[in-house]
PDB file of C-alpha atoms and ligand atoms in Angstrom:
ATOM      1  CA  MET V   1     -15.618 -23.908 -68.259  1.00 57.00           C
ATOM      2  CA  LYS V   2     -17.937 -21.471 -66.538  1.00 71.00           C
ATOM      3  CA  ASN V   3     -18.787 -24.132 -63.956  1.00 88.00           C
ATOM      4  CA  GLU V   4     -15.127 -24.805 -63.405  1.00 89.00           C
ATOM      5  CA  LEU V   5     -14.559 -21.112 -62.682  1.00 94.00           C
ATOM      6  CA  LEU V   6     -17.469 -20.975 -60.254  1.00 95.00           C
ATOM      7  CA  ARG V   7     -16.348 -24.186 -58.551  1.00 95.00           C
ATOM      8  CA  ARG V   8     -12.933 -22.693 -57.871  1.00 97.00           C
ATOM      9  CA  ALA V   9     -14.242 -19.237 -56.943  1.00 98.00           C
ATOM     10  CA  LEU V  10     -16.794 -20.600 -54.506  1.00 98.00           C
ATOM     11  CA  GLY V  11     -14.148 -22.946 -53.154  1.00 98.00           C
ATOM     12  CA  SER V  12     -11.874 -20.000 -52.571  1.00 98.00           C
ATOM     13  CA  TYR V  13     -14.344 -17.703 -50.797  1.00 98.00           C
ATOM     14  CA  LEU V  14     -16.109 -20.451 -48.824  1.00 98.00           C
ATOM     15  CA  GLY V  15     -12.740 -22.047 -48.028  1.00 98.00           C
ATOM     16  CA  PHE V  16     -11.641 -18.680 -46.693  1.00 98.00           C
ATOM     17  CA  ALA V  17     -14.684 -18.380 -44.402  1.00 98.00           C
ATOM     18  CA  VAL V  18     -14.316 -21.996 -43.239  1.00 98.00           C
ATOM     19  CA  GLY V  19     -10.692 -21.328 -42.305  1.00 98.00           C
ATOM     20  CA  ASP V  20     -11.712 -18.275 -40.308  1.00 98.00           C
ATOM     21  CA  ALA V  21     -14.448 -20.150 -38.406  1.00 98.00           C
ATOM     22  CA  LEU V  22     -12.289 -23.215 -37.765  1.00 98.00           C
ATOM     23  CA  GLY V  23      -9.110 -21.320 -36.894  1.00 98.00           C
ATOM     24  CA  ALA V  24     -10.809 -18.917 -34.478  1.00 98.00           C
ATOM     25  CA  THR V  25     -10.915 -21.725 -31.929  1.00 98.00           C
ATOM     26  CA  THR V  26      -7.137 -22.066 -31.786  1.00 98.00           C
ATOM     27  CA  GLU V  27      -6.142 -18.433 -32.258  1.00 97.00           C
ATOM     28  CA  PHE V  28      -3.281 -17.448 -29.925  1.00 97.00           C
ATOM     29  CA  MET V  29      -2.723 -21.031 -28.766  1.00 98.00           C
ATOM     30  CA  ASN V  30       0.447 -22.980 -29.436  1.00 98.00           C
ATOM     31  CA  PRO V  31       0.545 -26.498 -30.935  1.00 98.00           C
ATOM     32  CA  ARG V  32       1.138 -28.147 -27.561  1.00 98.00           C
ATOM     33  CA  GLU V  33      -1.836 -26.413 -25.933  1.00 98.00           C
ATOM     34  CA  ILE V  34      -4.029 -27.300 -28.901  1.00 98.00           C
ATOM     35  CA  LYS V  35      -2.976 -30.933 -28.677  1.00 98.00           C
ATOM     36  CA  GLU V  36      -3.693 -31.079 -24.951  1.00 98.00           C
ATOM     37  CA  GLN V  37      -7.093 -29.498 -25.310  1.00 98.00           C
ATOM     38  CA  TYR V  38      -8.378 -30.922 -28.607  1.00 98.00           C
ATOM     39  CA  GLY V  39      -6.059 -33.704 -29.732  1.00 98.00           C
ATOM     40  CA  VAL V  40      -6.380 -32.658 -33.336  1.00 98.00           C
ATOM     41  CA  HIS V  41      -8.600 -29.624 -33.815  1.00 98.00           C
ATOM     42  CA  ASN V  42     -10.718 -30.459 -36.874  1.00 98.00           C
ATOM     43  CA  ARG V  43     -14.299 -29.500 -36.025  1.00 98.00           C
ATOM     44  CA  ILE V  44     -16.005 -26.125 -36.210  1.00 98.00           C
ATOM     45  CA  ILE V  45     -16.958 -25.727 -32.578  1.00 98.00           C
ATOM     46  CA  GLY V  46     -16.459 -22.014 -31.905  1.00 98.00           C
ATOM     47  CA  GLY V  47     -15.088 -21.057 -28.505  1.00 97.00           C
ATOM     48  CA  GLY V  48     -11.524 -19.812 -28.477  1.00 97.00           C
ATOM     49  CA  TRP V  49     -10.451 -16.563 -26.857  1.00 97.00           C
ATOM     50  CA  LEU V  50     -13.413 -14.787 -28.500  1.00 96.00           C
ATOM     51  CA  LYS V  51     -15.870 -17.358 -27.081  1.00 97.00           C
ATOM     52  CA  LEU V  52     -17.616 -17.684 -30.421  1.00 97.00           C
ATOM     53  CA  ARG V  53     -20.638 -19.760 -31.190  1.00 97.00           C
ATOM     54  CA  ALA V  54     -19.842 -22.559 -33.616  1.00 98.00           C
ATOM     55  CA  GLY V  55     -19.812 -21.423 -37.237  1.00 98.00           C
ATOM     56  CA  ARG V  56     -19.294 -17.750 -36.446  1.00 98.00           C
ATOM     57  CA  VAL V  57     -16.640 -16.008 -38.511  1.00 98.00           C
ATOM     58  CA  THR V  58     -14.463 -13.084 -37.382  1.00 98.00           C
ATOM     59  CA  ASP V  59     -13.074  -9.848 -38.783  1.00 98.00           C
ATOM     60  CA  ASP V  60     -11.313 -11.605 -41.656  1.00 98.00           C
ATOM     61  CA  THR V  61     -14.497 -12.715 -43.368  1.00 98.00           C
ATOM     62  CA  GLU V  62     -16.532  -9.726 -42.222  1.00 98.00           C
ATOM     63  CA  MET V  63     -14.041  -7.249 -43.686  1.00 98.00           C
ATOM     64  CA  ALA V  64     -13.789  -9.208 -46.934  1.00 98.00           C
ATOM     65  CA  LEU V  65     -17.581  -9.141 -47.209  1.00 98.00           C
ATOM     66  CA  ALA V  66     -17.622  -5.400 -46.477  1.00 98.00           C
ATOM     67  CA  LEU V  67     -15.091  -4.814 -49.248  1.00 98.00           C
ATOM     68  CA  GLY V  68     -16.941  -7.071 -51.678  1.00 98.00           C
ATOM     69  CA  SER V  69     -20.245  -5.327 -50.910  1.00 98.00           C
ATOM     70  CA  SER V  70     -18.765  -1.936 -51.673  1.00 98.00           C
ATOM     71  CA  ILE V  71     -17.651  -3.126 -55.127  1.00 98.00           C
ATOM     72  CA  ILE V  72     -21.066  -4.592 -55.853  1.00 98.00           C
ATOM     73  CA  GLU V  73     -22.970  -1.538 -54.555  1.00 98.00           C
ATOM     74  CA  GLN V  74     -20.807   0.867 -56.559  1.00 98.00           C
ATOM     75  CA  LYS V  75     -20.574  -1.405 -59.624  1.00 98.00           C
ATOM     76  CA  GLY V  76     -16.860  -0.778 -59.401  1.00 98.00           C
ATOM     77  CA  PHE V  77     -14.083   0.004 -56.977  1.00 98.00           C
ATOM     78  CA  LEU V  78     -14.294   3.267 -55.068  1.00 98.00           C
ATOM     79  CA  LEU V  79     -11.863   3.527 -52.192  1.00 98.00           C
ATOM     80  CA  LYS V  80     -14.078   5.782 -50.092  1.00 98.00           C
ATOM     81  CA  ALA V  81     -16.994   3.386 -50.493  1.00 98.00           C
ATOM     82  CA  ALA V  82     -14.809   0.531 -49.299  1.00 98.00           C
ATOM     83  CA  ALA V  83     -13.625   2.680 -46.388  1.00 98.00           C
ATOM     84  CA  ASP V  84     -17.210   3.627 -45.497  1.00 98.00           C
ATOM     85  CA  ASN V  85     -18.235  -0.024 -45.464  1.00 98.00           C
ATOM     86  CA  PHE V  86     -15.301  -0.863 -43.202  1.00 98.00           C
ATOM     87  CA  VAL V  87     -16.301   1.994 -40.874  1.00 98.00           C
ATOM     88  CA  ASN V  88     -19.911   0.809 -40.760  1.00 98.00           C
ATOM     89  CA  TRP V  89     -18.629  -2.627 -39.920  1.00 98.00           C
ATOM     90  CA  MET V  90     -16.415  -1.175 -37.151  1.00 98.00           C
ATOM     91  CA  LYS V  91     -19.406   0.698 -35.732  1.00 97.00           C
ATOM     92  CA  SER V  92     -21.398  -2.549 -35.630  1.00 97.00           C
ATOM     93  CA  LYS V  93     -19.176  -3.616 -32.701  1.00 95.00           C
ATOM     94  CA  PRO V  94     -17.509  -6.573 -34.379  1.00 97.00           C
ATOM     95  CA  VAL V  95     -16.384  -9.511 -32.307  1.00 95.00           C
ATOM     96  CA  ASP V  96     -12.755  -8.714 -33.156  1.00 95.00           C
ATOM     97  CA  ILE V  97     -10.840  -5.896 -34.813  1.00 97.00           C
ATOM     98  CA  GLY V  98      -7.103  -5.459 -35.226  1.00 95.00           C
ATOM     99  CA  SER V  99      -5.435  -2.418 -33.680  1.00 95.00           C
ATOM    100  CA  THR V 100      -3.909  -1.254 -36.982  1.00 96.00           C
ATOM    101  CA  VAL V 101      -7.280  -1.576 -38.690  1.00 97.00           C
ATOM    102  CA  ARG V 102      -8.962   0.411 -35.940  1.00 97.00           C
ATOM    103  CA  ARG V 103      -6.360   3.174 -36.107  1.00 97.00           C
ATOM    104  CA  GLY V 104      -6.542   3.415 -39.904  1.00 97.00           C
ATOM    105  CA  LEU V 105     -10.327   3.579 -39.932  1.00 98.00           C
ATOM    106  CA  ARG V 106     -10.373   6.105 -37.099  1.00 98.00           C
ATOM    107  CA  ASP V 107      -7.988   8.336 -39.098  1.00 97.00           C
ATOM    108  CA  TYR V 108     -10.219   7.966 -42.133  1.00 98.00           C
ATOM    109  CA  VAL V 109     -13.203   9.172 -40.103  1.00 98.00           C
ATOM    110  CA  THR V 110     -11.495  11.993 -38.221  1.00 98.00           C
ATOM    111  CA  LEU V 111      -8.916  13.177 -40.769  1.00 98.00           C
ATOM    112  CA  GLY V 112     -10.403  11.980 -44.033  1.00 97.00           C
ATOM    113  CA  ARG V 113      -7.223  10.038 -44.583  1.00 97.00           C
ATOM    114  CA  THR V 114      -7.574   7.323 -47.225  1.00 97.00           C
ATOM    115  CA  GLU V 115      -3.946   6.241 -47.000  1.00 97.00           C
ATOM    116  CA  SER V 116      -2.362   5.619 -43.635  1.00 97.00           C
ATOM    117  CA  PRO V 117       1.182   6.952 -43.255  1.00 96.00           C
ATOM    118  CA  TYR V 118       3.963   4.495 -44.012  1.00 97.00           C
ATOM    119  CA  SER V 119       4.873   2.582 -40.897  1.00 95.00           C
ATOM    120  CA  GLU V 120       7.268  -0.201 -40.004  1.00 93.00           C
ATOM    121  CA  GLN V 121       4.712  -1.182 -37.383  1.00 92.00           C
ATOM    122  CA  SER V 122       1.939  -1.757 -39.914  1.00 95.00           C
ATOM    123  CA  ALA V 123       3.276  -5.108 -41.049  1.00 97.00           C
ATOM    124  CA  GLY V 124       0.309  -7.066 -39.735  1.00 97.00           C
ATOM    125  CA  ASN V 125      -1.709  -9.332 -42.022  1.00 97.00           C
ATOM    126  CA  GLY V 126      -4.896  -7.207 -41.840  1.00 97.00           C
ATOM    127  CA  ALA V 127      -4.740  -5.912 -45.411  1.00 98.00           C
ATOM    128  CA  ALA V 128      -3.707  -9.219 -46.980  1.00 98.00           C
ATOM    129  CA  MET V 129      -6.456 -11.087 -45.150  1.00 98.00           C
ATOM    130  CA  ARG V 130      -9.363  -9.144 -46.669  1.00 98.00           C
ATOM    131  CA  ASN V 131      -8.333  -8.820 -50.317  1.00 98.00           C
ATOM    132  CA  LEU V 132     -10.054 -11.861 -51.836  1.00 98.00           C
ATOM    133  CA  PRO V 133     -13.071  -9.964 -53.265  1.00 98.00           C
ATOM    134  CA  VAL V 134     -10.655  -7.767 -55.218  1.00 98.00           C
ATOM    135  CA  VAL V 135      -8.915 -10.876 -56.558  1.00 98.00           C
ATOM    136  CA  LEU V 136     -12.173 -12.458 -57.729  1.00 98.00           C
ATOM    137  CA  TYR V 137     -13.408  -9.184 -59.169  1.00 98.00           C
ATOM    138  CA  CYS V 138     -10.212  -8.553 -61.144  1.00 98.00           C
ATOM    139  CA  LEU V 139      -9.920 -12.008 -62.719  1.00 97.00           C
ATOM    140  CA  LYS V 140     -11.504 -10.606 -65.899  1.00 96.00           C
ATOM    141  CA  ASP V 141      -9.184  -7.594 -66.059  1.00 97.00           C
ATOM    142  CA  TRP V 142      -6.042  -7.987 -64.021  1.00 98.00           C
ATOM    143  CA  SER V 143      -4.677  -4.529 -64.963  1.00 97.00           C
ATOM    144  CA  LYS V 144      -6.670  -2.993 -62.084  1.00 97.00           C
ATOM    145  CA  PHE V 145      -5.694  -5.560 -59.477  1.00 98.00           C
ATOM    146  CA  GLU V 146      -2.596  -3.831 -58.128  1.00 98.00           C
ATOM    147  CA  TYR V 147      -4.246  -0.451 -57.716  1.00 98.00           C
ATOM    148  CA  MET V 148      -7.303  -1.830 -55.912  1.00 98.00           C
ATOM    149  CA  SER V 149      -5.294  -4.150 -53.680  1.00 98.00           C
ATOM    150  CA  LEU V 150      -2.828  -1.500 -52.578  1.00 98.00           C
ATOM    151  CA  ALA V 151      -5.502   1.170 -52.172  1.00 98.00           C
ATOM    152  CA  GLN V 152      -7.719  -0.946 -49.926  1.00 98.00           C
ATOM    153  CA  GLY V 153      -4.653  -2.259 -48.091  1.00 98.00           C
ATOM    154  CA  ARG V 154      -2.967   1.077 -47.392  1.00 98.00           C
ATOM    155  CA  LEU V 155      -6.141   2.508 -45.960  1.00 98.00           C
ATOM    156  CA  THR V 156      -5.001   0.799 -42.780  1.00 98.00           C
ATOM    157  CA  HIS V 157      -1.667  -0.902 -43.515  1.00 98.00           C
ATOM    158  CA  ASN V 158       0.941   1.111 -45.375  1.00 98.00           C
ATOM    159  CA  ASN V 159       3.916  -1.170 -45.300  1.00 98.00           C
ATOM    160  CA  GLU V 160       6.098  -2.755 -47.979  1.00 98.00           C
ATOM    161  CA  HIS V 161       5.750  -6.293 -46.618  1.00 98.00           C
ATOM    162  CA  SER V 162       1.996  -6.005 -46.422  1.00 98.00           C
ATOM    163  CA  ASP V 163       1.889  -4.618 -49.973  1.00 98.00           C
ATOM    164  CA  ARG V 164       4.063  -7.360 -51.448  1.00 98.00           C
ATOM    165  CA  ILE V 165       2.369 -10.228 -49.692  1.00 98.00           C
ATOM    166  CA  THR V 166      -1.141  -8.953 -50.380  1.00 98.00           C
ATOM    167  CA  LEU V 167      -0.229  -8.813 -54.073  1.00 98.00           C
ATOM    168  CA  VAL V 168       1.523 -12.158 -54.179  1.00 98.00           C
ATOM    169  CA  PHE V 169      -1.373 -14.033 -52.558  1.00 98.00           C
ATOM    170  CA  GLY V 170      -3.649 -12.519 -55.199  1.00 98.00           C
ATOM    171  CA  GLU V 171      -1.264 -13.524 -57.998  1.00 98.00           C
ATOM    172  CA  MET V 172      -1.240 -17.051 -56.627  1.00 98.00           C
ATOM    173  CA  VAL V 173      -5.032 -17.270 -56.623  1.00 98.00           C
ATOM    174  CA  ARG V 174      -5.077 -15.935 -60.169  1.00 98.00           C
ATOM    175  CA  GLU V 175      -2.569 -18.594 -61.273  1.00 98.00           C
ATOM    176  CA  ILE V 176      -4.768 -21.274 -59.737  1.00 98.00           C
ATOM    177  CA  PHE V 177      -7.648 -19.977 -61.829  1.00 97.00           C
ATOM    178  CA  SER V 178      -5.612 -19.779 -64.999  1.00 96.00           C
ATOM    179  CA  SER V 179      -3.510 -22.958 -64.915  1.00 97.00           C
ATOM    180  CA  GLY V 180      -4.546 -24.944 -61.847  1.00 96.00           C
ATOM    181  CA  ASP V 181      -0.895 -26.003 -61.704  1.00 98.00           C
ATOM    182  CA  LYS V 182       0.248 -26.022 -58.097  1.00 98.00           C
ATOM    183  CA  LEU V 183       3.952 -25.885 -58.972  1.00 98.00           C
ATOM    184  CA  LYS V 184       3.382 -22.729 -60.946  1.00 98.00           C
ATOM    185  CA  VAL V 185       1.378 -21.294 -58.066  1.00 98.00           C
ATOM    186  CA  LEU V 186       4.143 -22.021 -55.577  1.00 98.00           C
ATOM    187  CA  GLU V 187       6.719 -20.610 -57.987  1.00 98.00           C
ATOM    188  CA  ILE V 188       5.026 -17.205 -57.681  1.00 98.00           C
ATOM    189  CA  GLY V 189       5.714 -17.229 -53.953  1.00 98.00           C
ATOM    190  CA  ASN V 190       9.196 -18.635 -54.495  1.00 98.00           C
ATOM    191  CA  ARG V 191      10.050 -15.839 -56.909  1.00 98.00           C
ATOM    192  CA  LEU V 192       9.299 -13.336 -54.166  1.00 98.00           C
ATOM    193  CA  ILE V 193      11.508 -15.294 -51.783  1.00 98.00           C
ATOM    194  CA  ARG V 194      14.441 -15.181 -54.203  1.00 98.00           C
ATOM    195  CA  GLU V 195      14.146 -11.411 -54.116  1.00 98.00           C
ATOM    196  CA  TYR V 196      13.538 -11.222 -50.360  1.00 98.00           C
ATOM    197  CA  PRO V 197      15.162 -14.250 -48.724  1.00 98.00           C
ATOM    198  CA  LYS V 198      13.739 -13.405 -45.303  1.00 97.00           C
ATOM    199  CA  TYR V 199      10.325 -14.542 -46.596  1.00 98.00           C
ATOM    200  CA  SER V 200      11.664 -18.077 -47.031  1.00 98.00           C
ATOM    201  CA  TYR V 201       9.647 -20.922 -45.531  1.00 98.00           C
ATOM    202  CA  SER V 202      12.038 -23.705 -46.529  1.00 96.00           C
ATOM    203  CA  ASN V 203      13.145 -24.024 -42.927  1.00 94.00           C
ATOM    204  CA  TYR V 204       9.718 -23.367 -41.412  1.00 98.00           C
ATOM    205  CA  LYS V 205       9.832 -23.278 -37.626  1.00 97.00           C
ATOM    206  CA  GLY V 206       6.202 -22.583 -36.895  1.00 97.00           C
ATOM    207  CA  GLU V 207       6.265 -18.792 -37.180  1.00 97.00           C
ATOM    208  CA  CYS V 208       2.528 -18.132 -37.304  1.00 97.00           C
ATOM    209  CA  SER V 209       1.858 -14.760 -35.693  1.00 97.00           C
ATOM    210  CA  GLY V 210      -0.151 -11.943 -37.253  1.00 97.00           C
ATOM    211  CA  TYR V 211       3.065 -10.460 -38.677  1.00 97.00           C
ATOM    212  CA  VAL V 212       2.454 -10.652 -42.407  1.00 98.00           C
ATOM    213  CA  ILE V 213       5.800 -12.343 -43.152  1.00 98.00           C
ATOM    214  CA  ASP V 214       4.918 -15.061 -40.629  1.00 98.00           C
ATOM    215  CA  THR V 215       1.521 -15.396 -42.272  1.00 98.00           C
ATOM    216  CA  PHE V 216       3.177 -15.772 -45.661  1.00 98.00           C
ATOM    217  CA  LYS V 217       5.535 -18.466 -44.357  1.00 98.00           C
ATOM    218  CA  THR V 218       2.778 -20.382 -42.620  1.00 98.00           C
ATOM    219  CA  VAL V 219       0.409 -20.293 -45.567  1.00 98.00           C
ATOM    220  CA  MET V 220       3.117 -21.221 -48.077  1.00 98.00           C
ATOM    221  CA  HIS V 221       4.389 -24.057 -45.905  1.00 98.00           C
ATOM    222  CA  PHE V 222       1.014 -25.699 -45.323  1.00 98.00           C
ATOM    223  CA  PHE V 223      -0.319 -25.031 -48.807  1.00 98.00           C
ATOM    224  CA  ALA V 224       2.819 -26.562 -50.337  1.00 98.00           C
ATOM    225  CA  GLU V 225       2.643 -29.602 -48.056  1.00 98.00           C
ATOM    226  CA  GLY V 226      -1.088 -30.238 -48.298  1.00 98.00           C
ATOM    227  CA  GLU V 227      -2.649 -32.621 -50.763  1.00 98.00           C
ATOM    228  CA  TYR V 228      -6.294 -31.659 -50.498  1.00 98.00           C
ATOM    229  CA  PHE V 229      -8.413 -29.108 -48.692  1.00 98.00           C
ATOM    230  CA  GLU V 230      -8.939 -30.858 -45.376  1.00 98.00           C
ATOM    231  CA  ASP V 231      -5.346 -31.799 -44.534  1.00 98.00           C
ATOM    232  CA  THR V 232      -4.085 -28.386 -45.616  1.00 98.00           C
ATOM    233  CA  MET V 233      -6.595 -26.661 -43.364  1.00 98.00           C
ATOM    234  CA  VAL V 234      -6.249 -28.937 -40.333  1.00 98.00           C
ATOM    235  CA  ASN V 235      -2.460 -28.667 -40.341  1.00 98.00           C
ATOM    236  CA  THR V 236      -2.643 -24.889 -40.582  1.00 98.00           C
ATOM    237  CA  VAL V 237      -5.080 -24.243 -37.739  1.00 98.00           C
ATOM    238  CA  ASN V 238      -3.346 -26.745 -35.451  1.00 98.00           C
ATOM    239  CA  GLN V 239      -0.264 -24.554 -35.662  1.00 98.00           C
ATOM    240  CA  GLY V 240      -2.201 -21.959 -33.649  1.00 98.00           C
ATOM    241  CA  GLY V 241      -0.955 -18.371 -33.539  1.00 98.00           C
ATOM    242  CA  ASP V 242      -3.049 -16.202 -35.832  1.00 98.00           C
ATOM    243  CA  ALA V 243      -4.937 -19.350 -36.716  1.00 98.00           C
ATOM    244  CA  ASP V 244      -8.123 -17.744 -38.033  1.00 98.00           C
ATOM    245  CA  THR V 245      -6.311 -15.511 -40.511  1.00 98.00           C
ATOM    246  CA  ASN V 246      -3.810 -18.197 -41.475  1.00 98.00           C
ATOM    247  CA  GLY V 247      -6.706 -20.630 -41.882  1.00 98.00           C
ATOM    248  CA  ALA V 248      -8.669 -18.122 -43.950  1.00 98.00           C
ATOM    249  CA  ILE V 249      -5.805 -17.379 -46.335  1.00 98.00           C
ATOM    250  CA  VAL V 250      -4.782 -21.006 -46.739  1.00 98.00           C
ATOM    251  CA  GLY V 251      -8.488 -21.780 -47.266  1.00 98.00           C
ATOM    252  CA  MET V 252      -8.612 -19.188 -50.027  1.00 98.00           C
ATOM    253  CA  LEU V 253      -5.736 -20.923 -51.845  1.00 98.00           C
ATOM    254  CA  ALA V 254      -6.682 -24.526 -51.128  1.00 98.00           C
ATOM    255  CA  GLY V 255     -10.356 -23.846 -51.830  1.00 98.00           C
ATOM    256  CA  ALA V 256      -9.488 -22.422 -55.238  1.00 98.00           C
ATOM    257  CA  MET V 257      -6.998 -25.213 -55.920  1.00 98.00           C
ATOM    258  CA  TYR V 258      -9.197 -28.160 -54.983  1.00 97.00           C
ATOM    259  CA  GLY V 259     -12.624 -26.616 -55.580  1.00 97.00           C
ATOM    260  CA  VAL V 260     -15.720 -26.242 -53.453  1.00 97.00           C
ATOM    261  CA  ASN V 261     -16.536 -29.966 -53.695  1.00 96.00           C
ATOM    262  CA  ASN V 262     -13.331 -30.739 -51.814  1.00 97.00           C
ATOM    263  CA  ILE V 263     -14.337 -28.700 -48.763  1.00 98.00           C
ATOM    264  CA  PRO V 264     -15.706 -31.188 -46.211  1.00 98.00           C
ATOM    265  CA  SER V 265     -19.466 -30.817 -45.948  1.00 98.00           C
ATOM    266  CA  LYS V 266     -19.214 -31.167 -42.149  1.00 98.00           C
ATOM    267  CA  TRP V 267     -17.522 -27.752 -42.206  1.00 98.00           C
ATOM    268  CA  LEU V 268     -19.813 -26.102 -44.733  1.00 98.00           C
ATOM    269  CA  ARG V 269     -22.840 -27.299 -42.788  1.00 98.00           C
ATOM    270  CA  LYS V 270     -21.524 -25.713 -39.594  1.00 98.00           C
ATOM    271  CA  LEU V 271     -20.679 -22.374 -41.139  1.00 98.00           C
ATOM    272  CA  ASP V 272     -23.123 -19.566 -40.321  1.00 98.00           C
ATOM    273  CA  THR V 273     -25.765 -19.802 -43.079  1.00 98.00           C
ATOM    274  CA  LYS V 274     -25.868 -16.024 -43.457  1.00 98.00           C
ATOM    275  CA  VAL V 275     -22.169 -16.119 -44.242  1.00 98.00           C
ATOM    276  CA  VAL V 276     -22.590 -18.975 -46.711  1.00 98.00           C
ATOM    277  CA  ASP V 277     -25.348 -17.039 -48.491  1.00 98.00           C
ATOM    278  CA  ALA V 278     -23.447 -13.738 -48.534  1.00 98.00           C
ATOM    279  CA  VAL V 279     -20.233 -15.364 -49.736  1.00 98.00           C
ATOM    280  CA  SER V 280     -22.028 -17.352 -52.429  1.00 98.00           C
ATOM    281  CA  GLU V 281     -23.920 -14.345 -53.706  1.00 98.00           C
ATOM    282  CA  GLN V 282     -20.855 -12.098 -53.723  1.00 98.00           C
ATOM    283  CA  THR V 283     -18.809 -14.690 -55.556  1.00 98.00           C
ATOM    284  CA  GLY V 284     -21.234 -14.860 -58.480  1.00 97.00           C
ATOM    285  CA  ARG V 285     -21.642 -11.117 -58.683  1.00 98.00           C
ATOM    286  CA  LEU V 286     -17.943 -10.283 -58.441  1.00 98.00           C
ATOM    287  CA  LEU V 287     -17.156 -12.729 -61.243  1.00 97.00           C
ATOM    288  CA  ASN V 288     -19.769 -11.159 -63.507  1.00 97.00           C
ATOM    289  CA  LEU V 289     -19.402  -7.446 -62.823  1.00 98.00           C
ATOM    290  CA  GLU V 290     -17.448  -5.363 -65.283  1.00 98.00           C
ATOM    291  CA  VAL V 291     -14.111  -4.286 -63.793  1.00 98.00           C
ATOM    292  CA  ARG V 292     -14.057  -0.560 -63.157  1.00 98.00           C
ATOM    293  CA  VAL V 293     -12.240   1.876 -60.903  1.00 98.00           C
ATOM    294  CA  HIS V 294     -14.226   4.962 -59.947  1.00 97.00           C
ATOM    295  CA  ASP V 295     -11.355   6.657 -58.137  1.00 93.00           C
ATOM    296  CA  GLU V 296      -9.437   9.296 -60.014  1.00 82.00           C
ATOM    297  CA  ILE V 297      -6.057   7.731 -60.568  1.00 73.00           C
TER     298      ILE V 297
HETATM  299 MG1  LIG N 301      -9.900 -12.750 -37.136  1.00 61.07          MG
END
């Protein structure tokens, strides 16, 4: 049972990092350009608009690791500790950083603001993309999941769509851990769509930008269609657009669903070994740490 949990958790976090590293190559491209240049893009080769070396991850994985580290260092969730880790990461001159993230972190530093003001413009996927450590940490005590997710999210993205989709992705991962039943997992997303029909992916037309509703549609579409980790991931990143984040989030779901053994070893071997080590260590520690919130709420 314990091994089963670890197999899914490692699958989820490593699947997430693999999606980031694989998708970075096709970020901002469209399917036709990807086809012309790569045929089918299915190897971790780096490059892309960021000119990465093969196996390098981007802000998605780096921010998730920063958030996970803060929980481990504090033996619990403390919003300011998470914010400080994000700021330290920003100061390390990361290879990529979203504009909403940068603004939110800058306001934290200069104004001490731990919640960005509500904004229609803050509907990017930057909060949803980095929430996996909170999901893994809260599996033992889900009552704290919503607070932690929204707190870390609204530091930079205070927007109803971002809030809802960040939460629903977490609920889906949790359902994978509890039942492993893909229909039940998809039903969680479908329930949200019944309430907000504009999130529907039933007529998916390839909307794959960094707008969090597009991210939701893309991830739901390819996760629903996929049968194992590799096809799910390849189809997602060959859609282009915000391919690293879409790849990371679909990797989080598919990795949990199919387990770490289903992630092709050709991808795991290419992934930056420092990232593999950090992700593996965090996964074990987040699963074992007692769930606590240090903020006064
Ligand atoms: Mg990225």
